[in-house]
Short mmCIF file of C-alpha atoms in Angstrom, two decimals:
data_model
loop_
_atom_site.label_atom_id
_atom_site.label_comp_id
_atom_site.label_asym_id
_atom_site.label_seq_id
_atom_site.Cartn_x
_atom_site.Cartn_y
_atom_site.Cartn_z
CA MET A 293 117.28 143.80 16.01
CA ILE A 294 113.84 145.34 15.44
CA THR A 295 111.16 142.82 16.42
CA ASN A 296 107.57 142.60 15.19
CA ASN A 297 104.42 142.42 17.31
CA ILE A 298 104.52 138.65 17.86
CA GLU A 299 104.11 137.76 21.53
CA PRO A 300 107.14 135.80 22.84
CA TYR A 301 106.35 132.35 24.21
CA GLY A 302 106.58 131.74 27.94
CA ASP A 303 108.67 133.23 30.72
CA VAL A 304 112.35 133.25 29.77
CA ASP A 305 115.23 134.92 31.59
CA LEU A 306 116.96 136.43 28.57
CA LYS A 307 119.70 137.94 30.70
CA MET A 308 120.67 134.51 32.00
CA LEU A 309 120.66 133.05 28.49
CA GLN A 310 122.82 135.92 27.24
CA GLU A 311 125.37 135.46 30.02
CA LEU A 312 125.52 131.70 29.46
CA THR A 313 125.90 131.81 25.70
CA GLU A 314 128.39 134.70 25.63
CA ALA A 315 130.67 133.08 28.24
CA ASP A 316 133.74 131.45 26.71
CA GLY A 317 134.42 127.84 27.61
CA ILE A 318 135.80 125.08 25.42
CA SER A 319 136.28 121.56 26.79
CA GLY A 320 138.67 121.67 29.72
CA CYS A 321 138.30 125.46 30.12
CA GLU A 322 134.73 125.79 31.44
CA LYS A 323 135.38 127.91 34.55
CA GLU A 324 133.95 131.12 33.05
CA VAL A 325 130.71 129.27 32.29
CA SER A 326 130.53 127.55 35.68
CA ARG A 327 130.77 130.94 37.36
CA VAL A 328 127.67 132.05 35.47
CA MET A 329 125.86 128.83 36.42
CA LYS A 330 126.86 129.29 40.05
CA LYS A 331 125.52 132.85 40.06
CA TYR A 332 122.06 131.62 39.10
CA LEU A 333 122.08 128.30 40.98
CA GLU A 334 122.76 130.18 44.22
CA ASN A 335 119.21 131.54 43.99
CA TYR A 336 117.59 128.09 43.91
CA ALA A 337 119.95 125.36 45.17
CA ASP A 338 120.40 124.32 48.77
CA GLU A 339 123.96 123.18 48.12
CA ILE A 340 126.52 123.79 45.36
CA SER A 341 129.57 121.62 44.84
CA TYR A 342 132.07 120.60 42.15
CA ASP A 343 133.67 117.36 41.09
CA ASN A 344 137.39 117.15 40.44
CA LEU A 345 137.04 117.75 36.67
CA GLY A 346 135.10 120.97 37.27
CA SER A 347 131.46 119.99 36.74
CA ILE A 348 129.18 122.13 38.91
CA ILE A 349 126.39 120.46 40.89
CA GLY A 350 123.46 122.33 42.41
CA LEU A 351 121.26 120.31 44.79
CA LYS A 352 117.62 121.14 45.56
CA LYS A 353 116.80 118.95 48.52
CA GLY A 354 113.67 116.85 48.90
CA GLU A 355 113.13 114.13 51.48
CA ALA A 356 116.19 112.40 52.90
CA ASP A 357 115.26 109.04 51.38
CA GLY A 358 113.72 110.51 48.20
CA PRO A 359 114.91 109.53 44.71
CA ARG A 360 118.03 111.21 43.37
CA VAL A 361 117.37 112.88 40.01
CA MET A 362 120.28 114.22 37.95
CA ILE A 363 119.67 116.84 35.24
CA ALA A 364 122.80 117.36 33.15
CA GLY A 365 123.58 120.00 30.53
CA HIS A 366 127.18 120.32 29.39
CA MET A 367 128.95 123.67 29.73
CA ASP A 368 131.69 123.21 27.14
CA GLU A 369 131.46 124.51 23.58
CA VAL A 370 133.43 123.58 20.50
CA GLY A 371 136.37 125.85 19.80
CA PHE A 372 140.13 125.80 19.35
CA MET A 373 143.42 126.15 21.17
CA VAL A 374 146.53 128.04 20.11
CA ARG A 375 148.77 125.40 18.51
CA ASP A 376 151.61 127.62 17.33
CA ILE A 377 152.54 131.26 16.69
CA ASP A 378 154.59 131.84 13.55
CA ASP A 379 157.21 134.57 13.07
CA ASN A 380 154.68 136.84 11.33
CA GLY A 381 152.27 136.65 14.26
CA TYR A 382 149.72 134.27 12.73
CA ILE A 383 148.07 131.82 15.14
CA LYS A 384 147.93 128.16 14.15
CA LEU A 385 144.88 126.35 15.50
CA ILE A 386 143.99 122.95 16.87
CA PRO A 387 140.27 122.11 17.04
CA VAL A 388 138.60 121.14 20.31
CA GLY A 389 135.41 119.39 19.24
CA GLY A 390 134.01 118.91 15.75
CA TRP A 391 134.18 121.67 13.13
CA TRP A 392 133.27 121.81 9.44
CA GLY A 393 135.83 123.89 7.57
CA HIS A 394 133.15 125.72 5.55
CA VAL A 395 131.83 127.67 8.56
CA LEU A 396 135.15 129.16 9.67
CA PRO A 397 136.97 131.41 7.12
CA SER A 398 136.63 135.16 7.77
CA GLN A 399 134.82 134.58 11.06
CA ALA A 400 135.73 136.57 14.18
CA MET A 401 137.30 134.66 17.06
CA VAL A 402 138.61 135.58 20.49
CA ILE A 403 141.59 134.21 22.41
CA THR A 404 141.30 134.08 26.20
CA THR A 405 144.74 134.45 27.75
CA GLU A 406 145.95 132.89 30.98
CA ASP A 407 145.19 136.09 32.88
CA GLY A 408 141.71 136.45 31.33
CA ARG A 409 142.38 139.04 28.64
CA LYS A 410 140.25 138.79 25.49
CA ILE A 411 142.28 139.12 22.28
CA LYS A 412 140.20 139.44 19.12
CA GLY A 413 141.11 138.29 15.66
CA VAL A 414 139.76 136.78 12.45
CA ILE A 415 140.18 133.42 10.73
CA GLY A 416 142.11 133.94 7.50
CA SER A 417 140.52 133.23 4.13
CA ARG A 418 141.51 133.51 0.48
CA ALA A 419 139.82 135.77 -2.04
CA PRO A 420 138.13 133.78 -4.84
CA HIS A 421 139.97 135.76 -7.51
CA GLY A 422 142.31 133.49 -9.41
CA MET A 423 141.25 130.30 -7.61
CA ASN A 424 140.48 127.39 -9.92
CA ALA A 425 137.20 125.46 -9.70
CA ASP A 426 138.77 122.51 -7.93
CA GLU A 427 140.25 124.70 -5.22
CA LYS A 428 136.98 126.55 -4.72
CA SER A 429 135.07 123.30 -4.21
CA LYS A 430 137.33 121.93 -1.50
CA VAL A 431 136.57 122.27 2.20
CA ILE A 432 139.51 123.62 4.18
CA VAL A 433 140.69 121.32 6.94
CA PRO A 434 140.36 123.24 10.25
CA MET A 435 143.95 122.35 11.20
CA ASN A 436 145.11 124.24 8.09
CA LEU A 437 143.40 127.47 9.11
CA PHE A 438 145.04 130.36 10.93
CA MET A 439 143.97 133.34 13.00
CA ASP A 440 145.01 136.89 12.15
CA LEU A 441 145.33 139.22 15.16
CA GLY A 442 146.25 142.27 13.12
CA VAL A 443 149.86 142.42 14.29
CA GLU A 444 153.22 142.55 12.55
CA ASN A 445 155.15 139.73 14.20
CA LYS A 446 155.38 137.09 16.90
CA SER A 447 156.75 139.54 19.45
CA GLU A 448 153.56 141.59 19.31
CA VAL A 449 151.49 138.47 19.91
CA GLU A 450 153.61 137.54 22.92
CA ALA A 451 153.26 141.08 24.25
CA LEU A 452 149.49 140.55 24.24
CA GLY A 453 149.99 137.61 26.60
CA VAL A 454 148.98 134.95 24.07
CA LYS A 455 150.55 131.53 24.66
CA ILE A 456 150.33 128.07 23.15
CA GLY A 457 147.38 126.25 24.71
CA ASP A 458 145.20 129.36 25.14
CA MET A 459 141.48 128.93 24.45
CA ILE A 460 139.93 130.26 21.22
CA THR A 461 136.16 130.70 20.87
CA PRO A 462 133.74 132.35 18.43
CA ASP A 463 133.29 136.09 18.96
CA THR A 464 129.49 136.16 18.87
CA LYS A 465 126.88 138.19 20.76
CA PHE A 466 123.46 136.95 21.84
CA GLU A 467 120.49 138.50 20.04
CA VAL A 468 116.71 138.25 19.97
CA MET A 469 115.77 137.86 16.31
CA ASN A 470 113.02 139.54 14.28
CA ASN A 471 110.45 137.09 15.59
CA PRO A 472 111.19 137.34 19.34
CA ASN A 473 110.75 133.60 19.83
CA TYR A 474 113.95 132.99 17.86
CA LEU A 475 117.19 133.47 19.75
CA ILE A 476 120.66 133.51 18.16
CA GLY A 477 124.00 133.01 19.84
CA LYS A 478 127.05 130.81 20.05
CA ALA A 479 127.32 127.74 22.26
CA TRP A 480 123.62 126.84 22.54
CA ASP A 481 125.30 123.44 22.32
CA ASP A 482 124.92 123.09 25.20
CA ARG A 483 124.41 126.22 27.28
CA ILE A 484 120.68 125.89 26.60
CA GLY A 485 120.80 122.53 28.40
CA ALA A 486 122.61 124.15 31.32
CA ALA A 487 119.90 126.84 31.38
CA VAL A 488 117.15 124.19 31.48
CA ALA A 489 118.84 122.58 34.50
CA ILE A 490 118.92 125.94 36.31
CA ASP A 491 115.30 126.75 35.49
CA VAL A 492 114.09 123.35 36.70
CA LEU A 493 115.46 124.21 40.15
CA LYS A 494 113.77 127.61 39.85
CA GLU A 495 110.43 125.86 39.21
CA LEU A 496 110.96 123.50 42.15
CA LYS A 497 111.49 126.40 44.52
CA LYS A 498 107.75 127.09 44.22
CA SER A 499 106.53 123.65 45.37
CA ALA A 500 107.28 120.72 47.66
CA HIS A 501 108.87 117.60 46.19
CA LYS A 502 110.22 114.32 47.52
CA ALA A 503 113.08 113.98 45.04
CA ASN A 504 116.58 115.30 45.63
CA VAL A 505 117.24 117.10 42.37
CA TYR A 506 120.75 117.79 41.07
CA ALA A 507 121.19 120.45 38.37
CA VAL A 508 124.56 119.74 36.79
CA GLY A 509 126.76 121.67 34.38
CA THR A 510 129.07 118.97 33.07
CA VAL A 511 132.49 119.49 31.50
CA GLN A 512 134.30 117.98 28.51
CA GLU A 513 131.23 116.53 26.76
CA GLU A 514 132.44 117.53 23.30
CA VAL A 515 135.62 115.47 23.67
CA GLY A 516 134.16 112.27 25.07
CA LEU A 517 131.36 112.80 27.65
CA ARG A 518 134.01 112.92 30.37
CA GLY A 519 132.46 115.17 32.98
CA ALA A 520 129.21 113.21 32.91
CA ARG A 521 131.03 110.15 34.22
CA THR A 522 132.70 111.89 37.17
CA ALA A 523 129.57 113.87 38.10
CA THR A 524 127.50 110.69 38.09
CA HIS A 525 129.97 109.02 40.44
CA ASN A 526 129.64 112.05 42.71
CA ILE A 527 125.82 112.10 42.73
CA LYS A 528 124.93 108.40 42.43
CA PRO A 529 121.55 109.19 40.83
CA ASP A 530 118.55 106.88 40.58
CA ILE A 531 117.35 108.68 37.45
CA ALA A 532 119.17 111.00 35.05
CA PHE A 533 118.19 113.30 32.22
CA ALA A 534 120.77 114.48 29.72
CA LEU A 535 119.84 117.80 28.13
CA ASP A 536 121.36 118.57 24.77
CA VAL A 537 120.63 119.94 21.32
CA THR A 538 119.61 118.11 18.18
CA THR A 539 119.69 119.17 14.54
CA ALA A 540 116.63 121.17 13.42
CA LYS A 541 115.41 119.87 10.06
CA ASP A 542 113.40 122.92 8.99
CA THR A 543 115.80 124.75 6.67
CA PRO A 544 116.45 124.49 2.91
CA MET A 545 119.55 122.44 3.78
CA ASP A 546 117.95 119.98 6.19
CA LYS A 547 114.50 118.48 5.74
CA GLY A 548 112.72 116.39 8.36
CA ASP A 549 110.20 116.33 11.18
CA ILE A 550 112.29 118.10 13.84
CA LYS A 551 111.67 121.85 13.72
CA LEU A 552 112.09 124.92 15.86
CA GLY A 553 109.00 125.72 17.92
CA GLY A 554 107.71 122.14 17.97
CA GLY A 555 107.89 121.69 21.74
CA VAL A 556 109.35 118.84 23.79
CA ILE A 557 111.65 116.36 22.03
CA LEU A 558 112.04 112.95 23.64
CA SER A 559 115.12 111.19 22.35
CA ILE A 560 114.45 107.53 21.61
CA LEU A 561 118.07 106.74 20.80
CA ASP A 562 121.38 108.12 19.63
CA SER A 563 124.70 106.50 18.84
CA SER A 564 125.52 105.92 22.50
CA THR A 565 122.18 105.55 24.35
CA LEU A 566 118.76 103.95 24.21
CA ALA A 567 116.14 105.76 26.28
CA ASN A 568 114.92 103.82 29.30
CA ASN A 569 111.42 102.62 28.37
CA GLY A 570 109.87 103.21 31.77
CA LEU A 571 111.24 106.75 32.01
CA LEU A 572 110.14 107.52 28.46
CA GLN A 573 106.59 106.41 29.26
CA LYS A 574 106.42 108.64 32.34
CA LEU A 575 107.61 111.65 30.35
CA GLU A 576 104.99 110.97 27.69
CA GLU A 577 102.28 110.84 30.37
CA ILE A 578 103.47 114.10 31.93
CA CYS A 579 103.63 115.93 28.60
CA GLU A 580 100.12 114.78 27.69
CA ARG A 581 98.73 115.82 31.09
CA LEU A 582 100.32 119.28 30.84
CA GLY A 583 99.25 119.77 27.22
CA LEU A 584 102.82 119.96 25.98
CA ASP A 585 103.72 119.07 22.40
CA ILE A 586 105.57 115.74 22.06
CA ASN A 587 108.14 115.00 19.37
CA TYR A 588 110.60 112.14 19.02
CA ASP A 589 114.22 112.09 17.91
CA CYS A 590 116.45 109.28 16.69
CA MET A 591 119.96 110.68 16.18
CA VAL A 592 122.12 108.00 14.57
CA ALA A 593 125.24 110.20 14.52
CA GLY A 594 126.46 111.77 17.74
CA GLY A 595 125.55 111.27 21.37
CA THR A 596 124.97 113.06 24.68
CA ASP A 597 126.10 112.84 28.30
CA ALA A 598 123.54 110.04 28.66
CA GLY A 599 126.05 107.79 26.89
CA ASN A 600 128.29 107.73 29.96
CA ILE A 601 125.68 108.30 32.66
CA HIS A 602 123.58 105.21 31.93
CA LYS A 603 126.60 102.88 32.08
CA THR A 604 127.80 104.00 35.52
CA PHE A 605 127.67 101.68 38.55
CA GLU A 606 125.14 98.88 37.90
CA GLY A 607 123.31 101.12 35.42
CA VAL A 608 121.37 104.39 35.78
CA ILE A 609 117.84 104.96 34.44
CA THR A 610 118.55 107.60 31.81
CA MET A 611 117.18 109.38 28.75
CA THR A 612 117.90 112.53 26.74
CA LEU A 613 115.62 115.49 26.09
CA SER A 614 116.71 117.58 23.13
CA ILE A 615 116.36 121.21 22.06
CA PRO A 616 116.28 121.62 18.26
CA THR A 617 118.99 123.94 17.01
CA ARG A 618 119.92 125.31 13.61
CA TYR A 619 123.57 125.60 12.52
CA MET A 620 125.20 123.53 15.27
CA HIS A 621 128.97 123.73 15.73
CA SER A 622 129.22 127.13 14.10
CA HIS A 623 129.47 130.75 15.22
CA ARG A 624 125.73 131.38 15.29
CA LEU A 625 123.08 128.91 16.37
CA VAL A 626 119.33 129.52 16.43
CA ILE A 627 116.82 128.14 18.96
CA HIS A 628 113.15 128.77 19.81
CA ARG A 629 111.72 129.85 23.17
CA LYS A 630 108.82 127.37 23.07
CA ASP A 631 111.11 124.34 22.93
CA TYR A 632 113.08 125.63 25.90
CA VAL A 633 110.07 126.55 28.03
CA GLN A 634 108.22 123.28 27.41
CA THR A 635 111.32 121.21 28.19
CA VAL A 636 111.70 122.98 31.54
CA LYS A 637 108.02 122.35 32.35
CA ALA A 638 108.21 118.65 31.49
CA ILE A 639 111.28 117.91 33.60
CA ALA A 640 110.18 120.12 36.51
CA GLU A 641 106.82 118.33 36.66
CA PHE A 642 108.56 114.96 36.68
CA CYS A 643 110.74 116.10 39.58
CA LYS A 644 107.63 117.25 41.48
CA VAL A 645 105.82 113.92 41.21
CA ILE A 646 108.62 111.31 41.31
CA ASP A 647 108.73 109.34 44.55
CA ASN A 648 110.05 105.94 45.54
CA ASN A 649 106.87 104.18 44.40
CA MET A 650 107.12 105.71 40.93
CA LEU A 651 110.83 104.92 40.83
CA ASP A 652 110.00 101.29 41.55
CA GLU A 653 107.42 101.29 38.71
CA ILE A 654 110.00 102.64 36.27
CA GLN A 655 112.61 100.12 37.38
CA LYS A 656 110.20 97.20 36.96
CA VAL A 657 109.72 97.99 33.25
CA LYS A 658 113.23 96.57 32.65
CA ARG A 659 112.88 93.60 35.02
#
């Protein structure tokens, strides 16, 4: 796209964001995404490991007895799997994660085969001609949709290597929009959180810190926060941040205080987590000291990896930081550079200053 003369906010690795958002990886099939994360974590982490579900963990070491801080962004995106192939070569779908039927008809999708081939197609839709008003007003159930590969029969589909259970994801390319602060792509939910985790380690490479900081790309968040649980058992953190998106309320469809370009969003609560009061207070202090913009979010529907992290062991000090996003769980999501950059700065500064004395202060707020 042609951009205007507006200066983009902050230092952002657009190549990394492009690679993360364009990688295909529904819940349970995140390997392509974890390879991208590994490529960038290798530049900043002292150690890289995986848990048995596939979550990737990059450790930036501090002092041996320093606090353990976990920063988790989930790698999986919403998508589909091949449920069936009919005799005419049409692909029946089963959703993986939440979809609204309105956003799907006539959209391009791609099937990733077992051997890594990318097979493109389109979600079928009806022409409005001849449809009655009642039919036009109904939302199609995603399970009733199908994918058209442009073939004549089932044999041609099988010749392409497509099998039942193959991953299906939106066929969407990353772009910088007309104002260069606005970035469009698929899977910002939650590749932008994974990117924040990587960039926090990048920031820590420039300075000494006592904390042992774990940048984590979790798996299977969209189907039940599953990877967060196993990664937490692996790390045994003292403090954890879940990084995720929240709904931007700055469009004609959604009205509210959360908007793109507003800065840091501290999540007070969602349907599965209440922010730890002591941790919330420390983040507020850090944002004020750095001159970052502070916003608050209360998301009554939906949750983040924090929902499983904070309930692990005898309890983990946890909260969520959110990136506002337009058009979640669709082919094209929009985010703003400022929100991303300020979130990285806030968490990186926390990781620089946290020590065992501060950890004790935070813990005492709940005692």
